[in-house]
């Protein structure tokens, strides 16, 4: 995955790419973070090794993009490596890419919202269909068509209810449908 592709990819896909092929998954997790009280010279050597591992990683672009979206890194403290960048480099990249990252985070956050919109449109379309129709040029019996239409409407309504209930629960609104 290239950096450009990663920028146009949703969070779940980025995480899947990292989970499937990141080289750090088989490395010592302590390599990527500076320990408390660690001398700068020791951290610089470990950081260089971590960046070397990242640069050869097939998931590097996805990891960098996810780190930027997560807000990793700090302008004042160099204490981590992610996606081949140090914490200060990540912070600087976030500053220069702030508008793009805001849009990407918003898009990631509301994937369910778009799905709800699509389901609502499909529900309205199904509800407005005339049950007296044809399939493959053969006129369907009205009761058969109504049954199929009702089943589809019930399935769409159940999907919408399930997503809304989950969103409400995550937002702390309880589970009332």
mmCIF file of C-alpha atoms in Angstrom:
data_model
loop_
_atom_site.group_PDB
_atom_site.id
_atom_site.type_symbol
_atom_site.label_atom_id
_atom_site.label_comp_id
_atom_site.label_asym_id
_atom_site.label_seq_id
_atom_site.Cartn_x
_atom_site.Cartn_y
_atom_site.Cartn_z
ATOM 1 C CA UNK A 1 0.000 0.000 0.000
ATOM 2 C CA UNK A 2 1.401 3.392 -0.949
ATOM 3 C CA UNK A 3 1.081 6.545 1.157
ATOM 4 C CA UNK A 4 -1.472 7.930 -1.320
ATOM 5 C CA UNK A 5 -3.553 4.753 -1.114
ATOM 6 C CA UNK A 6 -3.350 4.790 2.685
ATOM 7 C CA UNK A 7 -4.636 8.373 2.796
ATOM 8 C CA UNK A 8 -7.784 7.301 0.950
ATOM 9 C CA UNK A 9 -8.401 4.163 2.987
ATOM 10 C CA UNK A 10 -10.729 3.781 5.941
ATOM 11 C CA UNK A 11 -9.422 3.047 9.434
ATOM 12 C CA UNK A 12 -10.622 -0.577 9.549
ATOM 13 C CA UNK A 13 -8.824 -1.423 6.298
ATOM 14 C CA UNK A 14 -5.630 0.270 7.517
ATOM 15 C CA UNK A 15 -5.757 -1.730 10.748
ATOM 16 C CA UNK A 16 -6.363 -4.958 8.811
ATOM 17 C CA UNK A 17 -3.312 -4.272 6.625
ATOM 18 C CA UNK A 18 -1.213 -3.725 9.739
ATOM 19 C CA UNK A 19 -2.569 -6.829 11.473
ATOM 20 C CA UNK A 20 -1.942 -8.955 8.386
ATOM 21 C CA UNK A 21 1.577 -7.928 7.486
ATOM 22 C CA UNK A 22 3.377 -5.638 9.930
ATOM 23 C CA UNK A 23 6.977 -6.627 10.615
ATOM 24 C CA UNK A 24 6.742 -5.250 14.142
ATOM 25 C CA UNK A 25 4.258 -7.975 15.062
ATOM 26 C CA UNK A 26 7.173 -10.387 15.492
ATOM 27 C CA UNK A 27 9.567 -7.841 17.052
ATOM 28 C CA UNK A 28 10.109 -6.815 20.641
ATOM 29 C CA UNK A 29 7.376 -4.240 21.459
ATOM 30 C CA UNK A 30 9.858 -2.277 23.598
ATOM 31 C CA UNK A 31 11.812 -1.386 20.447
ATOM 32 C CA UNK A 32 9.171 1.189 19.436
ATOM 33 C CA UNK A 33 8.939 3.197 22.677
ATOM 34 C CA UNK A 34 11.501 5.010 24.798
ATOM 35 C CA UNK A 35 11.527 3.812 28.394
ATOM 36 C CA UNK A 36 11.394 6.156 31.374
ATOM 37 C CA UNK A 37 14.823 7.490 32.211
ATOM 38 C CA UNK A 38 16.450 5.943 29.118
ATOM 39 C CA UNK A 39 19.543 7.893 28.029
ATOM 40 C CA UNK A 40 19.114 9.783 24.757
ATOM 41 C CA UNK A 41 22.056 7.988 23.119
ATOM 42 C CA UNK A 42 20.522 4.574 23.868
ATOM 43 C CA UNK A 43 17.125 5.677 22.579
ATOM 44 C CA UNK A 44 18.673 7.096 19.381
ATOM 45 C CA UNK A 45 20.219 3.724 18.570
ATOM 46 C CA UNK A 46 16.964 1.836 19.253
ATOM 47 C CA UNK A 47 14.964 4.443 17.338
ATOM 48 C CA UNK A 48 17.256 4.037 14.314
ATOM 49 C CA UNK A 49 16.781 0.263 14.460
ATOM 50 C CA UNK A 50 12.996 0.649 14.719
ATOM 51 C CA UNK A 51 12.927 3.024 11.736
ATOM 52 C CA UNK A 52 15.059 0.547 9.755
ATOM 53 C CA UNK A 53 12.525 -2.222 10.491
ATOM 54 C CA UNK A 54 9.640 0.088 9.517
ATOM 55 C CA UNK A 55 11.247 1.133 6.238
ATOM 56 C CA UNK A 56 11.240 -2.481 5.057
ATOM 57 C CA UNK A 57 7.704 -3.185 6.239
ATOM 58 C CA UNK A 58 4.879 -3.766 3.729
ATOM 59 C CA UNK A 59 2.404 -2.170 6.174
ATOM 60 C CA UNK A 60 4.491 0.987 6.764
ATOM 61 C CA UNK A 61 2.213 3.397 4.882
ATOM 62 C CA UNK A 62 -0.910 2.051 6.608
ATOM 63 C CA UNK A 63 0.813 2.261 9.997
ATOM 64 C CA UNK A 64 1.957 5.837 9.402
ATOM 65 C CA UNK A 65 -1.515 6.926 8.286
ATOM 66 C CA UNK A 66 -3.179 5.284 11.272
ATOM 67 C CA UNK A 67 -0.638 6.872 13.634
ATOM 68 C CA UNK A 68 -1.395 10.299 12.155
ATOM 69 C CA UNK A 69 -5.152 9.753 12.462
ATOM 70 C CA UNK A 70 -4.730 8.561 16.061
ATOM 71 C CA UNK A 71 -2.769 11.686 16.976
ATOM 72 C CA UNK A 72 0.395 9.788 17.911
ATOM 73 C CA UNK A 73 3.591 11.700 18.577
ATOM 74 C CA UNK A 74 4.483 14.886 20.399
ATOM 75 C CA UNK A 75 6.337 18.032 19.266
ATOM 76 C CA UNK A 76 8.267 18.235 22.537
ATOM 77 C CA UNK A 77 9.028 14.590 23.327
ATOM 78 C CA UNK A 78 10.750 12.056 21.105
ATOM 79 C CA UNK A 79 9.576 8.823 22.701
ATOM 80 C CA UNK A 80 8.194 6.560 19.990
ATOM 81 C CA UNK A 81 8.423 5.268 16.420
ATOM 82 C CA UNK A 82 5.416 4.446 14.314
ATOM 83 C CA UNK A 83 5.173 3.960 10.563
ATOM 84 C CA UNK A 84 8.848 4.769 10.169
ATOM 85 C CA UNK A 85 8.546 8.180 11.822
ATOM 86 C CA UNK A 86 9.655 9.357 15.237
ATOM 87 C CA UNK A 87 7.150 10.941 17.599
ATOM 88 C CA UNK A 88 8.334 14.452 16.721
ATOM 89 C CA UNK A 89 8.126 13.677 12.991
ATOM 90 C CA UNK A 90 4.573 12.384 13.433
ATOM 91 C CA UNK A 91 3.592 15.566 15.276
ATOM 92 C CA UNK A 92 5.105 17.718 12.521
ATOM 93 C CA UNK A 93 3.316 15.708 9.819
ATOM 94 C CA UNK A 94 0.014 16.084 11.683
ATOM 95 C CA UNK A 95 0.505 19.852 11.701
ATOM 96 C CA UNK A 96 1.215 20.069 7.965
ATOM 97 C CA UNK A 97 -1.616 17.668 7.091
ATOM 98 C CA UNK A 98 -4.168 18.900 9.638
ATOM 99 C CA UNK A 99 -7.021 19.596 7.190
ATOM 100 C CA UNK A 100 -6.634 16.288 5.359
ATOM 101 C CA UNK A 101 -6.405 14.354 8.622
ATOM 102 C CA UNK A 102 -9.499 16.062 10.032
ATOM 103 C CA UNK A 103 -11.464 15.009 6.944
ATOM 104 C CA UNK A 104 -10.099 11.446 7.130
ATOM 105 C CA UNK A 105 -10.947 11.111 10.826
ATOM 106 C CA UNK A 106 -14.454 12.476 10.207
ATOM 107 C CA UNK A 107 -14.962 10.013 7.352
ATOM 108 C CA UNK A 108 -13.719 7.131 9.531
ATOM 109 C CA UNK A 109 -15.950 8.187 12.383
ATOM 110 C CA UNK A 110 -19.156 8.263 10.381
ATOM 111 C CA UNK A 111 -18.975 5.142 8.249
ATOM 112 C CA UNK A 112 -22.040 3.886 10.109
ATOM 113 C CA UNK A 113 -23.831 7.153 9.410
ATOM 114 C CA UNK A 114 -23.361 6.719 5.687
ATOM 115 C CA UNK A 115 -24.520 3.113 5.955
ATOM 116 C CA UNK A 116 -27.641 4.255 7.820
ATOM 117 C CA UNK A 117 -28.337 6.809 5.085
ATOM 118 C CA UNK A 118 -27.987 4.138 2.384
ATOM 119 C CA UNK A 119 -30.242 1.721 4.265
ATOM 120 C CA UNK A 120 -32.877 4.436 4.804
ATOM 121 C CA UNK A 121 -32.878 5.270 1.088
ATOM 122 C CA UNK A 122 -33.229 1.596 0.196
ATOM 123 C CA UNK A 123 -36.039 1.246 2.751
ATOM 124 C CA UNK A 124 -37.925 4.207 1.267
ATOM 125 C CA UNK A 125 -37.454 2.768 -2.220
ATOM 126 C CA UNK A 126 -38.751 -0.652 -1.163
ATOM 127 C CA UNK A 127 -41.713 0.848 0.677
ATOM 128 C CA UNK A 128 -42.725 2.896 -2.351
ATOM 129 C CA UNK A 129 -42.623 0.011 -4.839
ATOM 130 C CA UNK A 130 -45.861 -1.235 -6.296
ATOM 131 C CA UNK A 131 -46.276 -4.862 -5.167
ATOM 132 C CA UNK A 132 -47.973 -5.667 -8.481
ATOM 133 C CA UNK A 133 -44.850 -6.283 -10.556
ATOM 134 C CA UNK A 134 -42.962 -8.556 -12.887
ATOM 135 C CA UNK A 135 -39.873 -10.731 -12.640
ATOM 136 C CA UNK A 136 -38.141 -11.879 -15.841
ATOM 137 C CA UNK A 137 -41.141 -10.675 -17.829
ATOM 138 C CA UNK A 138 -43.576 -12.859 -15.879
ATOM 139 C CA UNK A 139 -46.255 -11.104 -13.881
ATOM 140 C CA UNK A 140 -45.955 -12.024 -10.206
ATOM 141 C CA UNK A 141 -48.897 -12.741 -8.045
ATOM 142 C CA UNK A 142 -49.597 -9.704 -5.910
ATOM 143 C CA UNK A 143 -49.511 -11.645 -2.630
ATOM 144 C CA UNK A 144 -46.169 -13.287 -3.505
ATOM 145 C CA UNK A 145 -44.662 -9.924 -4.387
ATOM 146 C CA UNK A 146 -46.053 -8.315 -1.217
ATOM 147 C CA UNK A 147 -44.511 -11.089 0.875
ATOM 148 C CA UNK A 148 -41.076 -10.599 -0.733
ATOM 149 C CA UNK A 149 -41.355 -6.842 -0.344
ATOM 150 C CA UNK A 150 -42.390 -7.160 3.310
ATOM 151 C CA UNK A 151 -39.486 -9.485 4.054
ATOM 152 C CA UNK A 152 -37.034 -7.045 2.474
ATOM 153 C CA UNK A 153 -38.536 -4.110 4.403
ATOM 154 C CA UNK A 154 -38.312 -6.085 7.661
ATOM 155 C CA UNK A 155 -34.667 -6.958 6.987
ATOM 156 C CA UNK A 156 -33.789 -3.331 6.202
ATOM 157 C CA UNK A 157 -35.637 -2.112 9.295
ATOM 158 C CA UNK A 158 -33.846 -4.681 11.466
ATOM 159 C CA UNK A 159 -30.455 -3.591 10.086
ATOM 160 C CA UNK A 160 -31.236 0.063 10.762
ATOM 161 C CA UNK A 161 -32.461 -0.733 14.289
ATOM 162 C CA UNK A 162 -29.342 -2.804 15.045
ATOM 163 C CA UNK A 163 -26.964 -0.029 13.941
ATOM 164 C CA UNK A 164 -28.904 2.688 15.748
ATOM 165 C CA UNK A 165 -29.056 0.636 18.953
ATOM 166 C CA UNK A 166 -25.305 0.013 18.861
ATOM 167 C CA UNK A 167 -24.583 3.706 18.220
ATOM 168 C CA UNK A 168 -26.878 4.772 21.052
ATOM 169 C CA UNK A 169 -25.258 2.316 23.430
ATOM 170 C CA UNK A 170 -21.757 3.568 22.534
ATOM 171 C CA UNK A 171 -22.913 7.148 23.054
ATOM 172 C CA UNK A 172 -24.301 6.279 26.484
ATOM 173 C CA UNK A 173 -27.932 6.785 25.519
ATOM 174 C CA UNK A 174 -29.025 3.365 26.690
ATOM 175 C CA UNK A 175 -30.323 0.707 24.376
ATOM 176 C CA UNK A 176 -33.846 1.951 23.661
ATOM 177 C CA UNK A 177 -34.692 1.399 20.014
#
